[in-house]
Amino acid sequence: MRTNRYFLLALAVIIAILWLIREYLRSSDPRLADLVFAYGFCATLATLGVIAWLSARRMRERAIIEELERMKQAGLLTTTTYTARRAFRLRGNERDSLRYFLELENGRVLVLEGSYLYQEDGHSDFPCKQFTIERHTEHGYVLDLLCEGAPIMPEADMLFDETAALKYYPECPDAAEAFDLFETTYPDNTILEDTYDSIFTRLQETQPGQISGM
């Protein structure tokens, strides 16, 4: 609330200054006076809008950090650090639909898919060789992902939709059921028994021509 009052006060002061400048210029060039006021007003709104957005973002980030710290102190936050060798990525038709398959140091495969992969900070260094996942101790879902090692270049970026899912599970009667089965088989935050190469090869066979090496 205090921040909002500061923004309103700043807006009022700037508008008052712009109005005084407009009145000063009107005697010599009314058109210029109106243009200066209009452009100044728009620029002020744009600048204050950006400042307000950045301020709100910082407040959200601070709230998340405080909540994670509270959960850690209450014993509700579990952290696990992983080392990855290689990775490939699946993308769905939607912009924010990503699923990563990462081969870990012990040869197991970790699947990650969730909103934490495309938060505002972007996690632009993911996938990476070493990363830490923060999970809810009781429920197991992922709260955050922290990149700590050098980035890994994904071996492939595959488009995976219902058509590809039906190729992956040809025994399913329709594409929607095949896609649901895939989602159930490879959910977020799961370590698989299958090898990285077997999963990669099988997925590669479902979509010839749709794989692009990164």
CSV table of N, CA and C in Angstrom, one decimal, residues 59-163:
chain,number,residue,atom,x,y,z
A,59,MET,N,8.9,-8.2,-5.1
A,59,MET,CA,8.1,-8.6,-4.0
A,59,MET,C,7.7,-10.1,-4.0
A,60,ARG,N,7.4,-10.5,-5.2
A,60,ARG,CA,7.0,-11.9,-5.4
A,60,ARG,C,8.2,-12.8,-5.1
A,61,GLU,N,9.3,-12.5,-5.7
A,61,GLU,CA,10.6,-13.3,-5.4
A,61,GLU,C,10.9,-13.3,-4.0
A,62,ARG,N,10.8,-12.1,-3.3
A,62,ARG,CA,11.1,-12.1,-1.9
A,62,ARG,C,10.2,-13.0,-1.1
A,63,ALA,N,8.9,-12.9,-1.5
A,63,ALA,CA,7.9,-13.8,-0.8
A,63,ALA,C,8.2,-15.3,-1.0
A,64,ILE,N,8.6,-15.6,-2.2
A,64,ILE,CA,8.9,-17.0,-2.4
A,64,ILE,C,10.1,-17.5,-1.6
A,65,ILE,N,11.2,-16.6,-1.6
A,65,ILE,CA,12.4,-16.9,-0.8
A,65,ILE,C,12.0,-17.1,0.7
A,66,GLU,N,11.2,-16.2,1.2
A,66,GLU,CA,10.8,-16.2,2.6
A,66,GLU,C,10.0,-17.5,2.9
A,67,GLU,N,9.1,-17.9,2.0
A,67,GLU,CA,8.3,-19.1,2.2
A,67,GLU,C,9.2,-20.3,2.1
A,68,LEU,N,10.1,-20.4,1.2
A,68,LEU,CA,11.0,-21.5,1.2
A,68,LEU,C,11.9,-21.6,2.4
A,69,GLU,N,12.3,-20.5,3.0
A,69,GLU,CA,13.1,-20.5,4.2
A,69,GLU,C,12.2,-20.9,5.4
A,70,ARG,N,11.0,-20.5,5.4
A,70,ARG,CA,10.0,-20.9,6.4
A,70,ARG,C,9.8,-22.4,6.4
A,71,MET,N,9.6,-22.9,5.2
A,71,MET,CA,9.4,-24.4,5.0
A,71,MET,C,10.7,-25.2,5.4
A,72,LYS,N,11.9,-24.6,5.1
A,72,LYS,CA,13.1,-25.3,5.5
A,72,LYS,C,13.2,-25.4,7.0
A,73,GLN,N,12.9,-24.3,7.7
A,73,GLN,CA,13.0,-24.3,9.1
A,73,GLN,C,12.0,-25.2,9.8
A,74,ALA,N,10.8,-25.4,9.1
A,74,ALA,CA,9.8,-26.3,9.6
A,74,ALA,C,10.0,-27.7,9.2
A,75,GLY,N,11.1,-28.0,8.5
A,75,GLY,CA,11.4,-29.3,8.1
A,75,GLY,C,10.5,-29.8,6.9
A,76,LEU,N,10.0,-28.9,6.1
A,76,LEU,CA,9.1,-29.2,5.0
A,76,LEU,C,9.8,-29.1,3.7
A,77,LEU,N,11.1,-28.9,3.7
A,77,LEU,CA,11.8,-28.7,2.4
A,77,LEU,C,13.0,-29.6,2.3
A,78,THR,N,13.0,-30.4,1.3
A,78,THR,CA,14.1,-31.4,1.1
A,78,THR,C,14.8,-31.0,-0.2
A,79,THR,N,16.1,-31.0,-0.1
A,79,THR,CA,17.0,-30.6,-1.3
A,79,THR,C,17.8,-31.8,-1.7
A,80,THR,N,17.9,-32.0,-3.0
A,80,THR,CA,18.6,-33.1,-3.6
A,80,THR,C,19.5,-32.5,-4.7
A,81,THR,N,20.7,-32.8,-4.7
A,81,THR,CA,21.6,-32.4,-5.8
A,81,THR,C,21.9,-33.5,-6.8
A,82,TYR,N,21.9,-33.2,-8.0
A,82,TYR,CA,22.1,-34.2,-9.1
A,82,TYR,C,23.2,-33.8,-10.0
A,83,THR,N,23.9,-34.8,-10.6
A,83,THR,CA,24.9,-34.5,-11.6
A,83,THR,C,24.4,-35.2,-12.9
A,84,ALA,N,24.3,-34.5,-14.0
A,84,ALA,CA,23.8,-35.0,-15.2
A,84,ALA,C,24.9,-35.1,-16.2
A,85,ARG,N,24.8,-36.2,-17.1
A,85,ARG,CA,25.7,-36.4,-18.2
A,85,ARG,C,25.3,-35.7,-19.5
A,86,ARG,N,24.0,-36.0,-19.8
A,86,ARG,CA,23.4,-35.5,-21.1
A,86,ARG,C,21.9,-35.4,-20.9
A,87,ALA,N,21.3,-34.8,-21.9
A,87,ALA,CA,19.8,-34.5,-21.8
A,87,ALA,C,19.2,-34.3,-23.2
A,88,PHE,N,17.9,-34.6,-23.2
A,88,PHE,CA,17.2,-34.2,-24.4
A,88,PHE,C,15.8,-33.6,-24.0
A,89,ARG,N,15.2,-32.9,-24.8
A,89,ARG,CA,14.0,-32.1,-24.5
A,89,ARG,C,12.8,-32.5,-25.4
A,90,LEU,N,11.6,-32.6,-24.8
A,90,LEU,CA,10.4,-32.7,-25.5
A,90,LEU,C,9.6,-31.4,-25.3
A,91,ARG,N,9.0,-30.9,-26.4
A,91,ARG,CA,8.1,-29.8,-26.3
A,91,ARG,C,6.8,-30.1,-26.9
A,92,GLY,N,5.7,-29.6,-26.2
A,92,GLY,CA,4.4,-29.8,-26.7
A,92,GLY,C,4.0,-28.7,-27.6
A,93,ASN,N,2.7,-28.7,-28.0
A,93,ASN,CA,2.2,-27.7,-28.9
A,93,ASN,C,2.1,-26.3,-28.2
A,94,GLU,N,1.9,-26.4,-26.8
A,94,GLU,CA,1.8,-25.2,-26.1
A,94,GLU,C,3.2,-24.6,-25.8
A,95,ARG,N,3.3,-23.3,-25.6
A,95,ARG,CA,4.5,-22.6,-25.5
A,95,ARG,C,5.3,-23.0,-24.2
A,96,ASP,N,4.5,-23.2,-23.1
A,96,ASP,CA,5.1,-23.5,-21.8
A,96,ASP,C,5.0,-25.0,-21.5
A,97,SER,N,5.1,-25.9,-22.5
A,97,SER,CA,5.1,-27.3,-22.3
A,97,SER,C,6.4,-27.9,-22.6
A,98,LEU,N,7.2,-28.1,-21.6
A,98,LEU,CA,8.5,-28.7,-21.7
A,98,LEU,C,8.7,-29.9,-20.8
A,99,ARG,N,9.4,-30.9,-21.3
A,99,ARG,CA,9.8,-32.1,-20.5
A,99,ARG,C,11.2,-32.4,-20.8
A,100,TYR,N,12.0,-32.6,-19.8
A,100,TYR,CA,13.4,-32.9,-20.0
A,100,TYR,C,13.7,-34.4,-19.5
A,101,PHE,N,14.5,-35.1,-20.2
A,101,PHE,CA,15.0,-36.4,-19.8
A,101,PHE,C,16.5,-36.2,-19.6
A,102,LEU,N,16.9,-36.5,-18.4
A,102,LEU,CA,18.4,-36.2,-18.1
A,102,LEU,C,19.0,-37.6,-17.6
A,103,GLU,N,20.1,-37.9,-18.2
A,103,GLU,CA,20.8,-39.1,-17.8
A,103,GLU,C,21.8,-38.6,-16.6
A,104,LEU,N,21.6,-39.3,-15.4
A,104,LEU,CA,22.3,-38.9,-14.3
A,104,LEU,C,23.6,-39.6,-14.2
A,105,GLU,N,24.5,-39.3,-13.3
A,105,GLU,CA,25.8,-39.8,-13.1
A,105,GLU,C,25.8,-41.3,-12.9
A,106,ASN,N,24.7,-41.8,-12.2
A,106,ASN,CA,24.6,-43.2,-11.9
A,106,ASN,C,23.9,-44.0,-13.0
A,107,GLY,N,23.6,-43.4,-14.1
A,107,GLY,CA,23.0,-44.1,-15.3
A,107,GLY,C,21.5,-44.0,-15.3
A,108,ARG,N,20.9,-43.6,-14.2
A,108,ARG,CA,19.4,-43.5,-14.2
A,108,ARG,C,19.0,-42.3,-15.0
A,109,VAL,N,17.7,-42.2,-15.2
A,109,VAL,CA,17.1,-41.1,-16.0
A,109,VAL,C,16.1,-40.4,-15.2
A,110,LEU,N,16.3,-39.1,-15.1
A,110,LEU,CA,15.4,-38.2,-14.3
A,110,LEU,C,14.5,-37.4,-15.3
A,111,VAL,N,13.2,-37.4,-15.0
A,111,VAL,CA,12.2,-36.7,-15.9
A,111,VAL,C,11.8,-35.4,-15.1
A,112,LEU,N,11.9,-34.3,-15.7
A,112,LEU,CA,11.4,-33.0,-15.1
A,112,LEU,C,10.5,-32.3,-16.1
A,113,GLU,N,9.3,-31.9,-15.5
A,113,GLU,CA,8.3,-31.2,-16.3
A,113,GLU,C,7.5,-30.4,-15.4
A,114,GLY,N,7.5,-29.1,-15.5
A,114,GLY,CA,6.7,-28.3,-14.6
A,114,GLY,C,6.9,-26.8,-14.7
A,115,SER,N,6.1,-26.0,-14.1
A,115,SER,CA,6.1,-24.6,-14.2
A,115,SER,C,7.5,-24.0,-13.7
A,116,TYR,N,8.2,-24.7,-12.8
A,116,TYR,CA,9.4,-24.2,-12.3
A,116,TYR,C,10.5,-24.2,-13.4
A,117,LEU,N,10.3,-24.8,-14.6
A,117,LEU,CA,11.2,-24.8,-15.7
A,117,LEU,C,11.1,-23.5,-16.5
A,118,TYR,N,10.0,-22.8,-16.3
A,118,TYR,CA,9.8,-21.5,-17.1
A,118,TYR,C,9.2,-20.5,-16.2
A,119,GLN,N,9.8,-20.3,-15.0
A,119,GLN,CA,9.5,-19.1,-14.2
A,119,GLN,C,10.1,-17.9,-14.8
A,120,GLU,N,9.9,-16.7,-14.1
A,120,GLU,CA,10.3,-15.4,-14.7
A,120,GLU,C,11.8,-15.4,-14.8
A,121,ASP,N,12.6,-16.1,-13.9
A,121,ASP,CA,14.0,-16.0,-14.0
A,121,ASP,C,14.5,-16.8,-15.2
A,122,GLY,N,13.6,-17.7,-15.7
A,122,GLY,CA,13.9,-18.4,-17.0
A,122,GLY,C,14.7,-19.6,-16.9
A,123,HIS,N,15.5,-19.8,-15.8
A,123,HIS,CA,16.4,-21.0,-15.7
A,123,HIS,C,17.1,-21.1,-17.0
A,124,SER,N,17.7,-20.1,-17.6
A,124,SER,CA,18.3,-20.1,-18.9
A,124,SER,C,19.5,-21.0,-19.0
A,125,ASP,N,20.1,-21.4,-17.8
A,125,ASP,CA,21.3,-22.3,-17.9
A,125,ASP,C,20.9,-23.8,-17.8
A,126,PHE,N,19.6,-24.1,-17.7
A,126,PHE,CA,19.1,-25.4,-17.6
A,126,PHE,C,18.8,-26.0,-19.0
A,127,PRO,N,19.2,-27.2,-19.3
A,127,PRO,CA,19.8,-28.2,-18.4
A,127,PRO,C,21.3,-27.9,-18.1
A,128,CYS,N,21.7,-28.4,-17.0
A,128,CYS,CA,23.1,-28.1,-16.6
A,128,CYS,C,23.7,-29.4,-15.9
A,129,LYS,N,25.0,-29.4,-15.8
A,129,LYS,CA,25.7,-30.6,-15.3
A,129,LYS,C,25.4,-30.9,-13.9
A,130,GLN,N,25.2,-29.9,-13.1
A,130,GLN,CA,24.8,-30.1,-11.7
A,130,GLN,C,23.7,-29.1,-11.3
A,131,PHE,N,22.7,-29.6,-10.6
A,131,PHE,CA,21.6,-28.8,-10.2
A,131,PHE,C,21.0,-29.4,-8.9
A,132,THR,N,20.3,-28.5,-8.2
A,132,THR,CA,19.7,-28.9,-7.0
A,132,THR,C,18.2,-28.7,-7.1
A,133,ILE,N,17.4,-29.7,-6.7
A,133,ILE,CA,15.9,-29.6,-6.7
A,133,ILE,C,15.4,-29.5,-5.3
A,134,GLU,N,14.6,-28.5,-5.0
A,134,GLU,CA,13.9,-28.3,-3.7
A,134,GLU,C,12.5,-28.9,-3.8
A,135,ARG,N,12.2,-29.9,-2.9
A,135,ARG,CA,10.9,-30.5,-3.0
A,135,ARG,C,10.2,-30.3,-1.6
A,136,HIS,N,8.9,-30.4,-1.7
A,136,HIS,CA,8.1,-30.5,-0.5
A,136,HIS,C,8.3,-31.8,0.2
A,137,THR,N,8.7,-31.8,1.5
A,137,THR,CA,9.1,-33.1,2.1
A,137,THR,C,8.0,-34.1,2.2
A,138,GLU,N,6.8,-33.6,2.5
A,138,GLU,CA,5.6,-34.5,2.7
A,138,GLU,C,5.0,-34.9,1.4
A,139,HIS,N,4.9,-34.0,0.4
A,139,HIS,CA,4.1,-34.3,-0.8
A,139,HIS,C,5.0,-34.6,-2.0
A,140,GLY,N,6.3,-34.2,-1.9
A,140,GLY,CA,7.2,-34.6,-2.9
A,140,GLY,C,7.3,-33.8,-4.2
A,141,TYR,N,6.4,-32.8,-4.3
A,141,TYR,CA,6.4,-32.0,-5.6
A,141,TYR,C,7.5,-31.0,-5.5
A,142,VAL,N,8.0,-30.6,-6.7
A,142,VAL,CA,9.1,-29.7,-6.9
A,142,VAL,C,8.7,-28.3,-6.6
A,143,LEU,N,9.5,-27.6,-5.8
A,143,LEU,CA,9.2,-26.2,-5.5
A,143,LEU,C,10.1,-25.3,-6.3
A,144,ASP,N,11.4,-25.7,-6.5
A,144,ASP,CA,12.3,-24.9,-7.3
A,144,ASP,C,13.5,-25.7,-7.7
A,145,LEU,N,14.1,-25.2,-8.8
A,145,LEU,CA,15.3,-25.8,-9.3
A,145,LEU,C,16.4,-24.8,-9.4
A,146,LEU,N,17.6,-25.2,-8.9
A,146,LEU,CA,18.7,-24.3,-8.9
A,146,LEU,C,19.9,-24.8,-9.8
A,147,CYS,N,20.2,-24.1,-10.8
A,147,CYS,CA,21.3,-24.5,-11.6
A,147,CYS,C,22.7,-24.2,-11.0
A,148,GLU,N,23.6,-25.1,-10.9
A,148,GLU,CA,24.8,-24.9,-10.2
A,148,GLU,C,26.1,-25.3,-11.0
A,149,GLY,N,25.8,-26.0,-12.1
A,149,GLY,CA,27.0,-26.4,-13.0
A,149,GLY,C,26.9,-25.8,-14.4
A,150,ALA,N,27.8,-26.2,-15.2
A,150,ALA,CA,27.9,-25.7,-16.6
A,150,ALA,C,26.7,-26.2,-17.4
A,151,PRO,N,26.2,-25.4,-18.3
A,151,PRO,CA,25.1,-25.8,-19.1
A,151,PRO,C,25.4,-27.0,-20.0
A,152,ILE,N,24.4,-27.8,-20.2
A,152,ILE,CA,24.5,-29.0,-21.1
A,152,ILE,C,23.6,-28.6,-22.4
A,153,MET,N,24.2,-28.9,-23.5
A,153,MET,CA,23.5,-28.7,-24.8
A,153,MET,C,22.6,-29.9,-25.0
A,154,PRO,N,21.3,-29.7,-25.0
A,154,PRO,CA,20.4,-30.9,-25.2
A,154,PRO,C,20.8,-31.6,-26.5
A,155,GLU,N,20.7,-32.9,-26.5
A,155,GLU,CA,21.1,-33.7,-27.7
A,155,GLU,C,20.0,-33.6,-28.8
A,156,ALA,N,18.8,-33.3,-28.4
A,156,ALA,CA,17.7,-33.1,-29.4
A,156,ALA,C,16.6,-32.3,-28.8
A,157,ASP,N,15.8,-31.7,-29.6
A,157,ASP,CA,14.6,-31.0,-29.2
A,157,ASP,C,13.5,-31.5,-30.0
A,158,MET,N,12.7,-32.4,-29.4
A,158,MET,CA,11.6,-33.1,-30.1
A,158,MET,C,10.2,-32.5,-29.8
A,159,LEU,N,9.5,-32.4,-30.9
A,159,LEU,CA,8.1,-32.0,-30.8
A,159,LEU,C,7.3,-33.3,-30.5
A,160,PHE,N,6.6,-33.3,-29.3
A,160,PHE,CA,5.8,-34.5,-28.9
A,160,PHE,C,4.4,-34.1,-28.7
A,161,ASP,N,3.5,-34.5,-29.6
A,161,ASP,CA,2.1,-34.2,-29.4
A,161,ASP,C,1.3,-35.5,-29.4
A,162,GLU,N,0.0,-35.5,-29.6
A,162,GLU,CA,-0.9,-36.7,-29.5
A,162,GLU,C,-0.6,-37.6,-30.7
A,163,THR,N,-0.2,-37.1,-31.8
A,163,THR,CA,0.1,-37.9,-33.0
A,163,THR,C,1.4,-38.7,-32.7
